[in-house]
Amino acid sequence: MVYPSTKLIKSIMRLGKRIVTFIGLSLVLMIVINFLATDKTRYASRAYVYRSHVNPGEIIHLAAPLFHDGVIRYGGLELQAPHRTTFEEYKPRQDVPLPFQARDAEEKELNFKEGGEGGEGGELTSVEREKLNVSPFIFDEVAEEESLRGEVAQQGVKLISGYLPFEQSFNKYSFKLCRYNSCRFVNNLTKADAIVFAARAIRDHPILDYVRPEGQRWIFYTYDPSIVYYKLHRPDIVSEFNWSITYQLHSSFPLLFGQLRRRSPPVKDYESIYSGKSNATAWFVSHCSTWSKRELYVDRMRKLMDVHIFGLCGDRKCGLIHYRLNDSTLCLPMLSQQYKFYLAFENAFCQDYVSEKFFKLFEDVDVIPVVRGGFDYKKYLPDGIYVDASDFKNPEDLASYLVKLGDNKEEYINMLKRKDRWVAVATQSIHCQVCEVLHKYSNTTTFIPNLNYHYHGEPSYCHEPADL
């Protein structure tokens, strides 16, 4: 028997190492290229990016709070600091306007007119216009311009610290592009003017014992639906927080995953767009077992129509590695070219919860969203730009409707045209907003009486699906 020489074996090993190194570097380069392509505005104060996990500074809008005569009002709630109330006293007052309602509705209405009226899929009814005038999910150009024209009064440097999971850090975000930019991050909790507590960081562990300086704001932060159970009734948490930042509209600063802005109709060859679509429905999903039981819902839909599933829960991939960084460069263009519908199904039925799954489809993506969740789509969003699963008794009825709509070229194109009258816009970053409120309201303090009720609700803000 002839054995290979030691020199040959070493040569083969060196070649193998080079091949492994080359593959590794290629993957890293691909990730970096995708990152730069989709995240180039990461540090801007108005950055619109999509992530499977939304970090501070990403796809977040904090609505302006209302203050008057030493009383702080947030989302219809009026409290006099430092008074602690019972849950019954804590219920929102109906006569206090929400922050996004404290605007001149007539001026906002002009923005809709400037976008152009009439034509196919263009006109807004008076009822719809009235609805959208007060929706926080519709971008208000008048309020934005007024905010930019206002005086920026900053006194000193505000220090912000983050109480975050180990893998997260605020230090990667810069204040340079923020309108209020006299802030910086610090690691020393005792020196911070405000501490942003990520819910996941305090879920299973008590807050570190340290001397909390007088006037230091504690901010509860999470992007998770409130069905996620956080032990907020604990004595070290329940009534110690000043502000909240969540997706809920009654939060101190509501966190929105996106907004829509009215625009003039784009020029597109809709006939060619429709003719080029060879597939019915796509779904990108990586959480395979959810509270909303969306996976069971889709299984029943697939008995009547084709649903192509991409990601960890399906057999299809978008690019070599499927994750959100591929959205703008590969996945969304693929949807535009090949698919008629996209399933923007939420993982839980929770009040006010609508994630980036919906808004990312309004970046000139030629596909109709199909929505399912606890969010009140009809109350806050324009009509005729999506298909709502709640309009159907069961998955089979929805699937049958989508098949008919997809086969009806005229009706499908008209819906696509109505959808194209709206585009997703950037929302201000969380660290910029925290800096702004610390400068604007440095002498105003209040406490959330019961953080557990505030976030989870009593009864719960979430519910089980009723369509299966």
CSV table of C-alpha atoms in Angstrom, one decimal:
chain,number,residue,atom,x,y,z
A,1,MET,CA,0.0,0.0,0.0
A,2,VAL,CA,1.3,3.4,-1.0
A,3,TYR,CA,0.7,6.2,1.6
A,4,PRO,CA,0.7,9.8,0.6
A,5,SER,CA,3.7,11.8,1.6
A,6,THR,CA,3.7,14.1,4.6
A,7,LYS,CA,4.4,17.0,2.3
A,8,LEU,CA,1.3,16.2,0.1
A,9,ILE,CA,-0.9,15.9,3.2
A,10,LYS,CA,0.3,19.3,4.5
A,11,SER,CA,-0.4,20.9,1.0
A,12,ILE,CA,-3.9,19.5,1.0
A,13,MET,CA,-4.5,20.9,4.5
A,14,ARG,CA,-3.2,24.3,3.6
A,15,LEU,CA,-5.5,24.3,0.5
A,16,GLY,CA,-8.5,23.3,2.6
A,17,LYS,CA,-7.7,26.1,5.1
A,18,ARG,CA,-7.6,28.6,2.2
A,19,ILE,CA,-10.9,27.4,0.8
A,20,VAL,CA,-12.6,27.7,4.2
A,21,THR,CA,-11.0,31.2,4.7
A,22,PHE,CA,-12.2,32.3,1.3
A,23,ILE,CA,-15.8,31.1,1.9
A,24,GLY,CA,-15.8,32.8,5.3
A,25,LEU,CA,-14.5,36.1,4.0
A,26,SER,CA,-17.0,36.0,1.1
A,27,LEU,CA,-19.9,35.5,3.6
A,28,VAL,CA,-18.6,38.4,5.7
A,29,LEU,CA,-18.2,40.6,2.7
A,30,MET,CA,-21.8,39.8,1.5
A,31,ILE,CA,-23.2,40.7,5.0
A,32,VAL,CA,-21.2,44.0,5.0
A,33,ILE,CA,-22.4,44.9,1.5
A,34,ASN,CA,-26.0,44.2,2.5
A,35,PHE,CA,-25.6,46.1,5.7
A,36,LEU,CA,-24.2,49.2,4.0
A,37,ALA,CA,-26.9,49.1,1.3
A,38,THR,CA,-29.8,49.0,3.7
A,39,ASP,CA,-28.4,50.8,6.7
A,40,LYS,CA,-26.5,53.7,5.3
A,41,THR,CA,-28.7,56.2,7.2
A,42,ARG,CA,-28.4,54.4,10.5
A,43,TYR,CA,-27.1,57.4,12.4
A,44,ALA,CA,-29.4,59.9,10.8
A,45,SER,CA,-32.1,61.3,13.1
A,46,ARG,CA,-34.7,60.2,10.6
A,47,ALA,CA,-33.6,56.7,9.6
A,48,TYR,CA,-36.1,54.2,8.2
A,49,VAL,CA,-34.7,50.6,8.5
A,50,TYR,CA,-36.2,47.2,9.0
A,51,ARG,CA,-35.0,44.7,11.5
A,52,SER,CA,-36.2,41.4,13.0
A,53,HIS,CA,-35.3,43.1,16.3
A,54,VAL,CA,-36.0,46.8,16.5
A,55,ASN,CA,-33.2,48.5,18.4
A,56,PRO,CA,-33.3,52.0,19.9
A,57,GLY,CA,-33.0,54.4,17.0
A,58,GLU,CA,-34.8,52.3,14.5
A,59,ILE,CA,-38.3,52.7,13.0
A,60,ILE,CA,-39.4,54.6,16.1
A,61,HIS,CA,-41.6,57.7,16.5
A,62,LEU,CA,-42.2,59.3,19.9
A,63,ALA,CA,-45.2,61.6,19.8
A,64,ALA,CA,-44.8,65.0,21.6
A,65,PRO,CA,-46.2,65.0,25.1
A,66,LEU,CA,-48.5,67.8,26.3
A,67,PHE,CA,-47.8,69.9,29.4
A,68,HIS,CA,-49.9,72.6,31.1
A,69,ASP,CA,-49.7,74.3,34.5
A,70,GLY,CA,-47.4,71.7,36.0
A,71,VAL,CA,-49.6,68.8,34.9
A,72,ILE,CA,-48.2,66.2,32.5
A,73,ARG,CA,-50.5,64.6,30.0
A,74,TYR,CA,-49.6,61.5,27.9
A,75,GLY,CA,-52.0,59.7,25.5
A,76,GLY,CA,-55.1,61.0,27.2
A,77,LEU,CA,-53.8,60.4,30.7
A,78,GLU,CA,-53.4,63.3,33.1
A,79,LEU,CA,-51.3,63.0,36.3
A,80,GLN,CA,-50.0,65.4,38.8
A,81,ALA,CA,-46.5,64.4,40.0
A,82,PRO,CA,-45.6,62.9,42.3
A,83,HIS,CA,-49.0,61.6,43.2
A,84,ARG,CA,-49.5,57.8,43.0
A,85,THR,CA,-53.0,56.7,42.0
A,86,THR,CA,-55.1,53.6,41.9
A,87,PHE,CA,-55.8,51.9,38.6
A,88,GLU,CA,-59.4,53.3,38.6
A,89,GLU,CA,-58.0,56.8,38.9
A,90,TYR,CA,-55.4,56.0,36.3
A,91,LYS,CA,-57.8,55.4,33.5
A,92,PRO,CA,-57.5,57.9,30.6
A,93,ARG,CA,-59.6,61.0,30.6
A,94,GLN,CA,-61.7,61.2,27.4
A,95,ASP,CA,-61.6,65.0,27.3
A,96,VAL,CA,-57.8,65.3,27.1
A,97,PRO,CA,-56.7,65.1,23.4
A,98,LEU,CA,-54.0,62.7,22.4
A,99,PRO,CA,-50.7,64.4,21.3
A,100,PHE,CA,-51.3,63.7,17.7
A,101,GLN,CA,-54.8,65.2,17.9
A,102,ALA,CA,-53.5,68.6,19.1
A,103,ARG,CA,-53.1,69.9,15.6
A,104,ASP,CA,-54.9,72.0,13.1
A,105,ALA,CA,-56.9,69.4,11.3
A,106,GLU,CA,-57.7,71.8,8.4
A,107,GLU,CA,-54.0,72.3,7.8
A,108,LYS,CA,-53.3,68.6,7.8
A,109,GLU,CA,-56.2,68.2,5.3
A,110,LEU,CA,-54.4,70.4,2.9
A,111,ASN,CA,-51.6,68.0,2.7
A,112,PHE,CA,-54.0,65.3,1.3
A,113,LYS,CA,-55.2,67.8,-1.4
A,114,GLU,CA,-51.6,68.7,-2.3
A,115,GLY,CA,-51.0,65.1,-3.0
A,116,GLY,CA,-53.6,65.2,-5.8
A,117,GLU,CA,-57.2,64.2,-5.9
A,118,GLY,CA,-59.3,62.4,-8.4
A,119,GLY,CA,-58.3,59.8,-11.0
A,120,GLU,CA,-58.1,56.1,-10.6
A,121,GLY,CA,-57.7,55.1,-7.0
A,122,GLY,CA,-57.0,58.7,-5.9
A,123,GLU,CA,-59.9,60.4,-4.2
A,124,LEU,CA,-60.4,60.4,-0.5
A,125,THR,CA,-64.0,60.5,0.9
A,126,SER,CA,-64.8,63.1,3.5
A,127,VAL,CA,-65.2,60.3,6.1
A,128,GLU,CA,-61.8,58.9,5.3
A,129,ARG,CA,-60.2,62.3,5.3
A,130,GLU,CA,-61.7,63.1,8.7
A,131,LYS,CA,-60.4,59.7,10.0
A,132,LEU,CA,-56.8,60.3,8.7
A,133,ASN,CA,-56.6,63.8,10.1
A,134,VAL,CA,-56.3,62.5,13.6
A,135,SER,CA,-54.4,59.2,12.9
A,136,PRO,CA,-50.9,59.0,14.4
A,137,PHE,CA,-49.9,56.7,11.6
A,138,ILE,CA,-50.4,59.3,8.9
A,139,PHE,CA,-47.4,61.7,8.6
A,140,ASP,CA,-48.3,65.3,9.3
A,141,GLU,CA,-46.1,67.6,7.3
A,142,VAL,CA,-47.5,70.7,8.9
A,143,ALA,CA,-46.6,69.5,12.4
A,144,GLU,CA,-43.2,68.5,11.2
A,145,GLU,CA,-42.5,71.9,9.7
A,146,GLU,CA,-43.7,73.7,12.8
A,147,SER,CA,-41.4,71.5,14.9
A,148,LEU,CA,-38.4,72.3,12.8
A,149,ARG,CA,-39.1,76.0,12.9
A,150,GLY,CA,-39.3,76.0,16.7
A,151,GLU,CA,-36.5,77.3,18.9
A,152,VAL,CA,-34.0,74.8,20.1
A,153,ALA,CA,-33.2,75.7,23.7
A,154,GLN,CA,-30.6,73.5,25.3
A,155,GLN,CA,-29.1,74.0,28.7
A,156,GLY,CA,-26.0,72.0,29.4
A,157,VAL,CA,-25.4,68.3,28.4
A,158,LYS,CA,-28.0,65.7,29.3
A,159,LEU,CA,-26.6,62.3,30.2
A,160,ILE,CA,-28.4,59.2,29.2
A,161,SER,CA,-27.7,55.6,30.2
A,162,GLY,CA,-29.1,52.3,29.0
A,163,TYR,CA,-30.1,49.4,31.2
A,164,LEU,CA,-30.1,46.9,28.3
A,165,PRO,CA,-29.5,43.2,27.6
A,166,PHE,CA,-25.8,42.2,27.3
A,167,GLU,CA,-25.8,42.1,23.5
A,168,GLN,CA,-27.3,45.7,23.1
A,169,SER,CA,-25.7,49.1,23.5
A,170,PHE,CA,-26.7,52.7,23.1
A,171,ASN,CA,-23.1,53.8,22.5
A,172,LYS,CA,-23.3,53.1,18.7
A,173,TYR,CA,-25.8,55.9,18.2
A,174,SER,CA,-24.7,59.4,17.7
A,175,PHE,CA,-26.5,62.7,18.6
A,176,LYS,CA,-24.7,64.7,15.9
A,177,LEU,CA,-27.7,64.6,13.5
A,178,CYS,CA,-30.4,65.1,16.2
A,179,ARG,CA,-32.2,68.4,16.4
A,180,TYR,CA,-31.5,68.4,20.1
A,181,ASN,CA,-28.0,67.2,20.2
A,182,SER,CA,-26.6,68.3,23.6
A,183,CYS,CA,-26.7,64.8,25.1
A,184,ARG,CA,-24.3,61.9,25.5
A,185,PHE,CA,-24.3,58.3,26.7
A,186,VAL,CA,-22.8,57.3,30.0
A,187,ASN,CA,-22.3,53.9,31.7
A,188,ASN,CA,-22.5,55.2,35.3
A,189,LEU,CA,-26.1,54.9,36.3
A,190,THR,CA,-25.7,57.4,39.2
A,191,LYS,CA,-24.6,60.2,36.8
A,192,ALA,CA,-27.4,59.8,34.2
A,193,ASP,CA,-30.3,62.3,33.9
A,194,ALA,CA,-32.4,59.4,32.4
A,195,ILE,CA,-32.0,55.6,32.2
A,196,VAL,CA,-33.7,53.7,29.4
A,197,PHE,CA,-34.6,50.2,30.8
A,198,ALA,CA,-35.2,47.5,28.2
A,199,ALA,CA,-38.0,45.2,29.4
A,200,ARG,CA,-35.9,42.1,28.6
A,201,ALA,CA,-33.1,43.3,30.8
A,202,ILE,CA,-35.3,43.5,33.9
A,203,ARG,CA,-37.7,40.7,33.3
A,204,ASP,CA,-36.0,38.0,35.4
A,205,HIS,CA,-33.6,40.0,37.5
A,206,PRO,CA,-34.1,42.8,40.0
A,207,ILE,CA,-32.7,46.3,39.2
A,208,LEU,CA,-29.3,46.8,40.5
A,209,ASP,CA,-29.2,48.4,43.9
A,210,TYR,CA,-27.7,51.9,43.5
A,211,VAL,CA,-28.4,55.4,44.8
A,212,ARG,CA,-30.9,56.9,42.4
A,213,PRO,CA,-30.3,60.7,42.1
A,214,GLU,CA,-33.2,63.0,42.7
A,215,GLY,CA,-34.9,63.9,39.5
A,216,GLN,CA,-33.5,61.0,37.5
A,217,ARG,CA,-36.0,59.7,34.9
A,218,TRP,CA,-36.6,56.0,34.5
A,219,ILE,CA,-37.9,55.1,31.1
A,220,PHE,CA,-39.5,51.7,30.4
A,221,TYR,CA,-38.8,50.6,26.8
A,222,THR,CA,-39.9,47.6,24.7
A,223,TYR,CA,-41.0,47.0,21.1
A,224,ASP,CA,-42.6,43.6,22.1
A,225,PRO,CA,-46.3,43.1,22.0
A,226,SER,CA,-47.7,43.2,25.5
A,227,ILE,CA,-48.7,39.5,25.4
A,228,VAL,CA,-45.0,38.9,26.3
A,229,TYR,CA,-45.1,38.5,30.0
A,230,TYR,CA,-42.8,40.8,32.0
A,231,LYS,CA,-42.9,40.7,35.8
A,232,LEU,CA,-43.8,44.4,36.1
A,233,HIS,CA,-45.7,44.0,39.4
A,234,ARG,CA,-42.5,43.5,41.3
A,235,PRO,CA,-41.9,46.2,44.1
A,236,ASP,CA,-38.7,47.4,42.4
A,237,ILE,CA,-40.5,48.1,39.2
A,238,VAL,CA,-44.3,48.6,39.5
A,239,SER,CA,-44.4,52.3,40.5
A,240,GLU,CA,-40.8,53.5,40.0
A,241,PHE,CA,-40.9,54.5,36.3
A,242,ASN,CA,-41.6,58.0,35.0
A,243,TRP,CA,-42.1,57.4,31.3
A,244,SER,CA,-42.8,54.5,28.9
A,245,ILE,CA,-41.8,53.9,25.3
A,246,THR,CA,-43.8,51.2,23.7
A,247,TYR,CA,-45.9,50.7,20.6
A,248,GLN,CA,-49.1,51.4,22.6
A,249,LEU,CA,-50.8,54.7,21.9
A,250,HIS,CA,-51.3,55.4,25.6
A,251,SER,CA,-47.6,55.2,26.3
A,252,SER,CA,-45.7,58.3,27.4
A,253,PHE,CA,-44.1,58.3,24.0
A,254,PRO,CA,-45.8,56.0,21.6
A,255,LEU,CA,-43.4,53.9,19.5
A,256,LEU,CA,-44.5,53.5,15.9
A,257,PHE,CA,-42.9,51.1,13.4
A,258,GLY,CA,-43.8,53.5,10.6
A,259,GLN,CA,-46.0,56.2,9.1
A,260,LEU,CA,-47.6,56.7,5.7
A,261,ARG,CA,-47.5,59.9,3.7
A,262,ARG,CA,-49.9,60.9,0.9
A,263,ARG,CA,-48.2,61.5,-2.4
A,264,SER,CA,-49.0,62.2,-6.1
A,265,PRO,CA,-49.6,59.0,-8.1
A,266,PRO,CA,-46.4,57.6,-9.5
A,267,VAL,CA,-46.1,56.8,-13.2
A,268,LYS,CA,-46.0,53.0,-13.6
A,269,ASP,CA,-46.9,50.5,-16.3
A,270,TYR,CA,-49.4,48.6,-14.2
A,271,GLU,CA,-50.4,46.3,-17.0
A,272,SER,CA,-46.8,45.0,-17.2
A,273,ILE,CA,-46.5,44.8,-13.5
A,274,TYR,CA,-49.6,42.6,-13.3
A,275,SER,CA,-48.6,40.5,-16.3
A,276,GLY,CA,-45.2,39.8,-14.8
A,277,LYS,CA,-46.5,38.3,-11.6
A,278,SER,CA,-46.4,34.5,-11.8
A,279,ASN,CA,-47.2,33.7,-8.1
A,280,ALA,CA,-50.0,34.4,-5.8
A,281,THR,CA,-48.8,34.9,-2.2
A,282,ALA,CA,-45.6,35.1,-0.3
A,283,TRP,CA,-44.8,35.0,3.4
A,284,PHE,CA,-41.5,35.8,5.1
A,285,VAL,CA,-41.4,34.2,8.6
A,286,SER,CA,-38.9,32.9,11.0
A,287,HIS,CA,-41.0,32.5,14.2
A,288,CYS,CA,-42.8,29.3,13.6
A,289,SER,CA,-45.0,29.0,16.7
A,290,THR,CA,-46.9,32.2,17.7
A,291,TRP,CA,-49.6,33.5,20.0
A,292,SER,CA,-51.7,34.5,17.0
A,293,LYS,CA,-51.5,31.0,15.6
A,294,ARG,CA,-50.8,32.5,12.2
A,295,GLU,CA,-49.0,29.3,11.2
A,296,LEU,CA,-52.2,27.3,11.6
A,297,TYR,CA,-54.1,30.0,9.7
A,298,VAL,CA,-51.8,29.8,6.8
A,299,ASP,CA,-51.8,26.0,6.7
A,300,ARG,CA,-55.6,26.2,6.1
A,301,MET,CA,-55.2,28.9,3.5
A,302,ARG,CA,-52.7,26.7,1.6
A,303,LYS,CA,-55.4,24.1,1.0
A,304,LEU,CA,-57.0,26.5,-1.4
A,305,MET,CA,-54.1,28.6,-2.8
A,306,ASP,CA,-50.4,28.7,-3.1
A,307,VAL,CA,-48.5,30.4,-0.3
A,308,HIS,CA,-44.7,30.4,-0.7
A,309,ILE,CA,-43.1,30.5,2.7
A,310,PHE,CA,-39.6,32.0,3.0
A,311,GLY,CA,-37.3,31.8,6.0
A,312,LEU,CA,-36.8,29.4,8.9
A,313,CYS,CA,-40.4,28.2,8.8
A,314,GLY,CA,-40.5,27.5,5.0
A,315,ASP,CA,-38.6,25.8,2.3
A,316,ARG,CA,-37.7,28.9,0.3
A,317,LYS,CA,-34.9,31.4,0.7
A,318,CYS,CA,-34.3,35.0,-0.5
A,319,GLY,CA,-30.6,35.1,-1.2
A,320,LEU,CA,-28.0,32.8,0.2
A,321,ILE,CA,-28.9,33.9,3.8
A,322,HIS,CA,-32.5,35.0,4.4
A,323,TYR,CA,-32.8,37.7,7.0
A,324,ARG,CA,-34.0,41.3,7.1
A,325,LEU,CA,-30.8,42.8,5.7
A,326,ASN,CA,-31.8,41.4,2.3
A,327,ASP,CA,-35.2,43.1,2.2
A,328,SER,CA,-34.4,46.2,0.2
A,329,THR,CA,-31.8,44.6,-2.1
A,330,LEU,CA,-33.3,41.2,-2.8
A,331,CYS,CA,-36.5,40.2,-1.1
A,332,LEU,CA,-38.8,43.2,-1.7
A,333,PRO,CA,-37.8,43.6,-5.4
A,334,MET,CA,-38.6,39.9,-5.8
A,335,LEU,CA,-42.0,40.5,-4.2
A,336,SER,CA,-42.7,43.3,-6.6
A,337,GLN,CA,-41.8,41.2,-9.7
A,338,GLN,CA,-43.3,37.8,-8.9
A,339,TYR,CA,-46.1,38.0,-6.2
A,340,LYS,CA,-49.5,39.6,-6.0
A,341,PHE,CA,-50.0,39.4,-2.2
A,342,TYR,CA,-47.8,39.4,0.9
A,343,LEU,CA,-49.0,38.1,4.3
A,344,ALA,CA,-48.3,40.8,6.9
A,345,PHE,CA,-49.5,38.6,9.8
A,346,GLU,CA,-48.6,39.7,13.3
A,347,ASN,CA,-47.4,37.2,15.9
A,348,ALA,CA,-50.0,38.4,18.5
A,349,PHE,CA,-53.4,40.0,18.6
A,350,CYS,CA,-52.6,43.1,20.7
A,351,GLN,CA,-54.3,46.5,20.7
A,352,ASP,CA,-52.3,49.1,18.7
A,353,TYR,CA,-49.7,46.6,17.6
A,354,VAL,CA,-48.7,46.8,13.9
A,355,SER,CA,-45.1,46.1,13.0
A,356,GLU,CA,-42.7,46.8,10.2
A,357,LYS,CA,-44.2,43.9,8.3
A,358,PHE,CA,-46.8,46.3,7.0
A,359,PHE,CA,-44.9,49.5,6.5
A,360,LYS,CA,-42.0,48.0,4.6
A,361,LEU,CA,-44.4,47.2,1.8
A,362,PHE,CA,-44.9,51.0,1.1
A,363,GLU,CA,-41.5,51.6,-0.3
A,364,ASP,CA,-42.7,51.2,-3.9
A,365,VAL,CA,-43.2,47.5,-3.5
A,366,ASP,CA,-45.8,46.4,-6.0
A,367,VAL,CA,-47.7,43.9,-3.8
A,368,ILE,CA,-50.9,44.1,-1.8
A,369,PRO,CA,-50.6,43.5,1.9
A,370,VAL,CA,-52.8,41.0,3.6
A,371,VAL,CA,-53.1,41.9,7.3
A,372,ARG,CA,-54.1,40.0,10.4
A,373,GLY,CA,-53.6,41.2,14.0
A,374,GLY,CA,-55.1,43.1,16.9
A,375,PHE,CA,-54.4,46.5,15.4
A,376,ASP,CA,-57.4,48.5,14.2
A,377,TYR,CA,-56.4,48.9,10.6
A,378,LYS,CA,-59.7,50.5,9.5
A,379,LYS,CA,-59.5,53.2,12.2
A,380,TYR,CA,-56.0,54.4,11.5
A,381,LEU,CA,-55.1,53.6,7.9
A,382,PRO,CA,-56.4,54.6,4.5
A,383,ASP,CA,-59.1,52.4,2.9
A,384,GLY,CA,-58.6,50.1,0.0
A,385,ILE,CA,-54.8,49.6,0.2
A,386,TYR,CA,-54.8,46.2,2.0
A,387,VAL,CA,-56.9,43.1,2.6
A,388,ASP,CA,-57.9,42.6,6.2
A,389,ALA,CA,-58.3,39.0,7.4
A,390,SER,CA,-60.8,40.2,10.0
A,391,ASP,CA,-63.3,40.7,7.2
A,392,PHE,CA,-63.5,37.0,6.6
A,393,LYS,CA,-65.0,34.3,8.9
A,394,ASN,CA,-62.1,31.8,8.4
A,395,PRO,CA,-58.9,31.2,6.4
A,396,GLU,CA,-60.7,29.4,3.6
A,397,ASP,CA,-62.9,32.5,2.9
A,398,LEU,CA,-59.9,34.7,2.8
A,399,ALA,CA,-58.0,32.4,0.5
A,400,SER,CA,-61.0,32.2,-1.9
A,401,TYR,CA,-61.2,36.0,-2.0
A,402,LEU,CA,-57.5,36.4,-2.7
A,403,VAL,CA,-57.7,33.9,-5.6
A,404,LYS,CA,-60.6,35.9,-7.1
A,405,LEU,CA,-59.0,39.3,-6.5
A,406,GLY,CA,-55.7,38.0,-8.0
A,407,ASP,CA,-57.5,36.8,-11.1
A,408,ASN,CA,-59.4,40.1,-11.6
A,409,LYS,CA,-56.8,42.3,-13.3
A,410,GLU,CA,-58.8,45.5,-13.3
A,411,GLU,CA,-59.7,45.3,-9.6
A,412,TYR,CA,-56.2,44.2,-8.6
A,413,ILE,CA,-54.6,47.1,-10.5
A,414,ASN,CA,-57.0,49.6,-9.0
A,415,MET,CA,-56.1,48.5,-5.5
A,416,LEU,CA,-52.4,48.7,-6.3
A,417,LYS,CA,-52.9,52.2,-7.6
A,418,ARG,CA,-54.7,53.2,-4.4
A,419,LYS,CA,-51.8,51.7,-2.4
A,420,ASP,CA,-49.3,53.6,-4.5
A,421,ARG,CA,-50.8,56.9,-3.3
A,422,TRP,CA,-49.1,56.3,0.0
A,423,VAL,CA,-45.4,55.8,0.9
A,424,ALA,CA,-43.7,55.0,4.2
A,425,VAL,CA,-41.7,57.8,5.7
A,426,ALA,CA,-39.0,57.9,8.3
A,427,THR,CA,-39.7,58.4,12.0
A,428,GLN,CA,-37.4,60.1,14.4
A,429,SER,CA,-34.9,58.0,16.3
A,430,ILE,CA,-35.5,57.1,20.0
A,431,HIS,CA,-32.2,58.6,21.3
A,432,CYS,CA,-32.9,61.9,19.6
A,433,GLN,CA,-36.4,62.0,21.1
A,434,VAL,CA,-35.2,61.2,24.6
A,435,CYS,CA,-32.6,64.0,24.3
A,436,GLU,CA,-35.3,66.4,23.2
A,437,VAL,CA,-37.7,65.7,26.0
A,438,LEU,CA,-34.9,65.9,28.6
A,439,HIS,CA,-34.1,69.4,27.5
A,440,LYS,CA,-37.7,70.6,27.0
A,441,TYR,CA,-39.2,69.2,30.2
A,442,SER,CA,-36.3,69.1,32.6
A,443,ASN,CA,-38.3,70.4,35.5
A,444,THR,CA,-41.4,68.2,35.0
A,445,THR,CA,-41.6,64.9,36.8
A,446,THR,CA,-44.4,62.3,37.0
A,447,PHE,CA,-44.7,58.6,37.8
A,448,ILE,CA,-46.6,55.7,36.1
A,449,PRO,CA,-48.7,54.5,39.0
A,450,ASN,CA,-48.8,50.9,38.0
A,451,LEU,CA,-46.5,49.8,35.2
A,452,ASN,CA,-48.0,46.3,35.1
A,453,TYR,CA,-51.5,47.7,34.3
A,454,HIS,CA,-50.0,50.4,32.1
A,455,TYR,CA,-48.3,47.8,29.8
A,456,HIS,CA,-50.2,44.6,30.1
A,457,GLY,CA,-53.7,46.0,30.8
A,458,GLU,CA,-56.5,44.9,33.1
A,459,PRO,CA,-58.2,43.2,31.3
A,460,SER,CA,-55.3,42.3,28.9
A,461,TYR,CA,-54.6,44.4,25.9
A,462,CYS,CA,-54.1,41.2,23.9
A,463,HIS,CA,-56.5,38.4,23.1
A,464,GLU,CA,-56.6,34.9,21.5
A,465,PRO,CA,-57.5,34.6,17.8
A,466,ALA,CA,-61.1,34.1,17.0
A,467,ASP,CA,-60.9,33.1,13.4
A,468,LEU,CA,-59.7,29.5,13.6
